Amino acid sequence: MPQGSVSGPTLFNIFINDLFYHIKRAKLNAYADDHQIYYSERNLVLLEACLGKEVETANQWYNENGMIVYESNDNNNNNNNK
């Protein structure tokens, strides 16, 4: 599909749609090719465990479906505060 095509975003959304079935506890927000996984929890240990598991699940889905995750675009708030 040529970059900038009218049907490209629609076909990409159809392709990516089943990722939502794999993220169980956290919420997944998707806009075009940008995805955010978020979750609310008072206990920071449980929060980190949940998000870590969901990010691992998403990365596994990306790998199985031939997609590449660019680490430089990963906006993990824990890493930004260091």
mmCIF file with all atom_site columns, C-alpha atoms in Angstrom:
data_model
loop_
_atom_site.group_PDB
_atom_site.id
_atom_site.type_symbol
_atom_site.label_atom_id
_atom_site.label_alt_id
_atom_site.label_comp_id
_atom_site.label_asym_id
_atom_site.label_entity_id
_atom_site.label_seq_id
_atom_site.pdbx_PDB_ins_code
_atom_site.Cartn_x
_atom_site.Cartn_y
_atom_site.Cartn_z
_atom_site.occupancy
_atom_site.B_iso_or_equiv
_atom_site.pdbx_formal_charge
_atom_site.auth_seq_id
_atom_site.auth_comp_id
_atom_site.auth_asym_id
_atom_site.auth_atom_id
_atom_site.pdbx_PDB_model_num
ATOM 1  C CA . MET A 1 1  ? 0.000  0.000   0.000  1.00 0.00 ? 1  MET A CA 1
ATOM 2  C CA . PRO A 1 2  ? 1.563  3.346   -0.986 1.00 0.00 ? 2  PRO A CA 1
ATOM 3  C CA . GLN A 1 3  ? 2.252  5.738   1.868  1.00 0.00 ? 3  GLN A CA 1
ATOM 4  C CA . GLY A 1 4  ? -0.308 8.536   1.955  1.00 0.00 ? 4  GLY A CA 1
ATOM 5  C CA . SER A 1 5  ? -3.035 6.524   0.245  1.00 0.00 ? 5  SER A CA 1
ATOM 6  C CA . VAL A 1 6  ? -6.661 7.120   1.197  1.00 0.00 ? 6  VAL A CA 1
ATOM 7  C CA . SER A 1 7  ? -7.398 3.455   1.943  1.00 0.00 ? 7  SER A CA 1
ATOM 8  C CA . GLY A 1 8  ? -4.137 2.821   3.849  1.00 0.00 ? 8  GLY A CA 1
ATOM 9  C CA . PRO A 1 9  ? -5.352 3.954   7.300  1.00 0.00 ? 9  PRO A CA 1
ATOM 10 C CA . THR A 1 10 ? -8.570 1.941   6.991  1.00 0.00 ? 10 THR A CA 1
ATOM 11 C CA . LEU A 1 11 ? -6.734 -1.219  6.000  1.00 0.00 ? 11 LEU A CA 1
ATOM 12 C CA . PHE A 1 12 ? -4.229 -0.697  8.822  1.00 0.00 ? 12 PHE A CA 1
ATOM 13 C CA . ASN A 1 13 ? -7.064 -0.329  11.359 1.00 0.00 ? 13 ASN A CA 1
ATOM 14 C CA . ILE A 1 14 ? -8.611 -3.569  10.113 1.00 0.00 ? 14 ILE A CA 1
ATOM 15 C CA . PHE A 1 15 ? -5.233 -5.302  10.411 1.00 0.00 ? 15 PHE A CA 1
ATOM 16 C CA . ILE A 1 16 ? -4.531 -4.009  13.932 1.00 0.00 ? 16 ILE A CA 1
ATOM 17 C CA . ASN A 1 17 ? -8.086 -4.493  15.263 1.00 0.00 ? 17 ASN A CA 1
ATOM 18 C CA . ASP A 1 18 ? -7.516 -7.842  17.003 1.00 0.00 ? 18 ASP A CA 1
ATOM 19 C CA . LEU A 1 19 ? -4.762 -6.393  19.220 1.00 0.00 ? 19 LEU A CA 1
ATOM 20 C CA . PHE A 1 20 ? -7.609 -5.045  21.369 1.00 0.00 ? 20 PHE A CA 1
ATOM 21 C CA . TYR A 1 21 ? -8.646 -8.655  22.156 1.00 0.00 ? 21 TYR A CA 1
ATOM 22 C CA . HIS A 1 22 ? -5.173 -9.450  23.528 1.00 0.00 ? 22 HIS A CA 1
ATOM 23 C CA . ILE A 1 23 ? -4.884 -6.552  25.989 1.00 0.00 ? 23 ILE A CA 1
ATOM 24 C CA . LYS A 1 24 ? -6.980 -7.826  28.893 1.00 0.00 ? 24 LYS A CA 1
ATOM 25 C CA . ARG A 1 25 ? -6.615 -5.613  31.992 1.00 0.00 ? 25 ARG A CA 1
ATOM 26 C CA . ALA A 1 26 ? -5.223 -2.293  30.768 1.00 0.00 ? 26 ALA A CA 1
ATOM 27 C CA . LYS A 1 27 ? -6.850 0.057   28.288 1.00 0.00 ? 27 LYS A CA 1
ATOM 28 C CA . LEU A 1 28 ? -5.534 0.422   24.753 1.00 0.00 ? 28 LEU A CA 1
ATOM 29 C CA . ASN A 1 29 ? -5.889 3.694   22.901 1.00 0.00 ? 29 ASN A CA 1
ATOM 30 C CA . ALA A 1 30 ? -5.089 3.609   19.194 1.00 0.00 ? 30 ALA A CA 1
ATOM 31 C CA . TYR A 1 31 ? -4.892 6.484   16.750 1.00 0.00 ? 31 TYR A CA 1
ATOM 32 C CA . ALA A 1 32 ? -3.515 5.749   13.306 1.00 0.00 ? 32 ALA A CA 1
ATOM 33 C CA . ASP A 1 33 ? -0.240 3.894   13.968 1.00 0.00 ? 33 ASP A CA 1
ATOM 34 C CA . ASP A 1 34 ? 0.195  5.221   17.535 1.00 0.00 ? 34 ASP A CA 1
ATOM 35 C CA . HIS A 1 35 ? -0.868 3.065   20.481 1.00 0.00 ? 35 HIS A CA 1
ATOM 36 C CA . GLN A 1 36 ? -0.977 3.845   24.178 1.00 0.00 ? 36 GLN A CA 1
ATOM 37 C CA . ILE A 1 37 ? -1.527 1.306   26.930 1.00 0.00 ? 37 ILE A CA 1
ATOM 38 C CA . TYR A 1 38 ? -2.709 2.737   30.228 1.00 0.00 ? 38 TYR A CA 1
ATOM 39 C CA . TYR A 1 39 ? -4.040 1.508   33.557 1.00 0.00 ? 39 TYR A CA 1
ATOM 40 C CA . SER A 1 40 ? -4.943 3.039   36.913 1.00 0.00 ? 40 SER A CA 1
ATOM 41 C CA . GLU A 1 41 ? -3.910 1.431   40.194 1.00 0.00 ? 41 GLU A CA 1
ATOM 42 C CA . ARG A 1 42 ? -3.022 2.901   43.619 1.00 0.00 ? 42 ARG A CA 1
ATOM 43 C CA . ASN A 1 43 ? -0.506 0.152   44.359 1.00 0.00 ? 43 ASN A CA 1
ATOM 44 C CA . LEU A 1 44 ? 2.579  0.959   42.279 1.00 0.00 ? 44 LEU A CA 1
ATOM 45 C CA . VAL A 1 45 ? 3.851  -2.626  42.344 1.00 0.00 ? 45 VAL A CA 1
ATOM 46 C CA . LEU A 1 46 ? 0.561  -3.898  40.892 1.00 0.00 ? 46 LEU A CA 1
ATOM 47 C CA . LEU A 1 47 ? 0.506  -1.035  38.392 1.00 0.00 ? 47 LEU A CA 1
ATOM 48 C CA . GLU A 1 48 ? 3.988  -1.839  37.124 1.00 0.00 ? 48 GLU A CA 1
ATOM 49 C CA . ALA A 1 49 ? 3.201  -5.570  36.952 1.00 0.00 ? 49 ALA A CA 1
ATOM 50 C CA . CYS A 1 50 ? -0.008 -5.008  34.979 1.00 0.00 ? 50 CYS A CA 1
ATOM 51 C CA . LEU A 1 51 ? 1.519  -2.573  32.501 1.00 0.00 ? 51 LEU A CA 1
ATOM 52 C CA . GLY A 1 52 ? 4.631  -4.702  32.093 1.00 0.00 ? 52 GLY A CA 1
ATOM 53 C CA . LYS A 1 53 ? 2.510  -7.755  31.262 1.00 0.00 ? 53 LYS A CA 1
ATOM 54 C CA . GLU A 1 54 ? 0.325  -5.827  28.811 1.00 0.00 ? 54 GLU A CA 1
ATOM 55 C CA . VAL A 1 55 ? 3.300  -4.232  27.031 1.00 0.00 ? 55 VAL A CA 1
ATOM 56 C CA . GLU A 1 56 ? 4.881  -7.688  26.774 1.00 0.00 ? 56 GLU A CA 1
ATOM 57 C CA . THR A 1 57 ? 1.625  -9.020  25.295 1.00 0.00 ? 57 THR A CA 1
ATOM 58 C CA . ALA A 1 58 ? 1.446  -6.147  22.784 1.00 0.00 ? 58 ALA A CA 1
ATOM 59 C CA . ASN A 1 59 ? 5.078  -6.596  21.759 1.00 0.00 ? 59 ASN A CA 1
ATOM 60 C CA . GLN A 1 60 ? 4.515  -10.321 21.262 1.00 0.00 ? 60 GLN A CA 1
ATOM 61 C CA . TRP A 1 61 ? 1.465  -9.534  19.079 1.00 0.00 ? 61 TRP A CA 1
ATOM 62 C CA . TYR A 1 62 ? 3.514  -7.031  17.045 1.00 0.00 ? 62 TYR A CA 1
ATOM 63 C CA . ASN A 1 63 ? 6.296  -9.593  16.498 1.00 0.00 ? 63 ASN A CA 1
ATOM 64 C CA . GLU A 1 64 ? 3.882  -12.377 15.541 1.00 0.00 ? 64 GLU A CA 1
ATOM 65 C CA . ASN A 1 65 ? 2.213  -10.072 13.023 1.00 0.00 ? 65 ASN A CA 1
ATOM 66 C CA . GLY A 1 66 ? 5.417  -8.824  11.413 1.00 0.00 ? 66 GLY A CA 1
ATOM 67 C CA . MET A 1 67 ? 5.373  -5.341  12.916 1.00 0.00 ? 67 MET A CA 1
ATOM 68 C CA . ILE A 1 68 ? 8.390  -3.473  14.270 1.00 0.00 ? 68 ILE A CA 1
ATOM 69 C CA . VAL A 1 69 ? 8.342  -1.473  17.514 1.00 0.00 ? 69 VAL A CA 1
ATOM 70 C CA . TYR A 1 70 ? 10.688 1.487   17.427 1.00 0.00 ? 70 TYR A CA 1
ATOM 71 C CA . GLU A 1 71 ? 12.117 1.842   20.928 1.00 0.00 ? 71 GLU A CA 1
ATOM 72 C CA . SER A 1 72 ? 12.885 5.531   20.398 1.00 0.00 ? 72 SER A CA 1
ATOM 73 C CA . ASN A 1 73 ? 9.132  6.195   20.127 1.00 0.00 ? 73 ASN A CA 1
ATOM 74 C CA . ASP A 1 74 ? 8.393  4.370   23.375 1.00 0.00 ? 74 ASP A CA 1
ATOM 75 C CA . ASN A 1 75 ? 7.197  7.000   25.852 1.00 0.00 ? 75 ASN A CA 1
ATOM 76 C CA . ASN A 1 76 ? 7.447  4.965   29.030 1.00 0.00 ? 76 ASN A CA 1
ATOM 77 C CA . ASN A 1 77 ? 6.881  7.472   31.841 1.00 0.00 ? 77 ASN A CA 1
ATOM 78 C CA . ASN A 1 78 ? 9.072  5.465   34.223 1.00 0.00 ? 78 ASN A CA 1
ATOM 79 C CA . ASN A 1 79 ? 12.068 5.947   31.941 1.00 0.00 ? 79 ASN A CA 1
ATOM 80 C CA . ASN A 1 80 ? 11.414 9.645   31.391 1.00 0.00 ? 80 ASN A CA 1
ATOM 81 C CA . ASN A 1 81 ? 11.742 10.402  35.108 1.00 0.00 ? 81 ASN A CA 1
ATOM 82 C CA . LYS A 1 82 ? 15.262 8.973   35.439 1.00 0.00 ? 82 LYS A CA 1
#
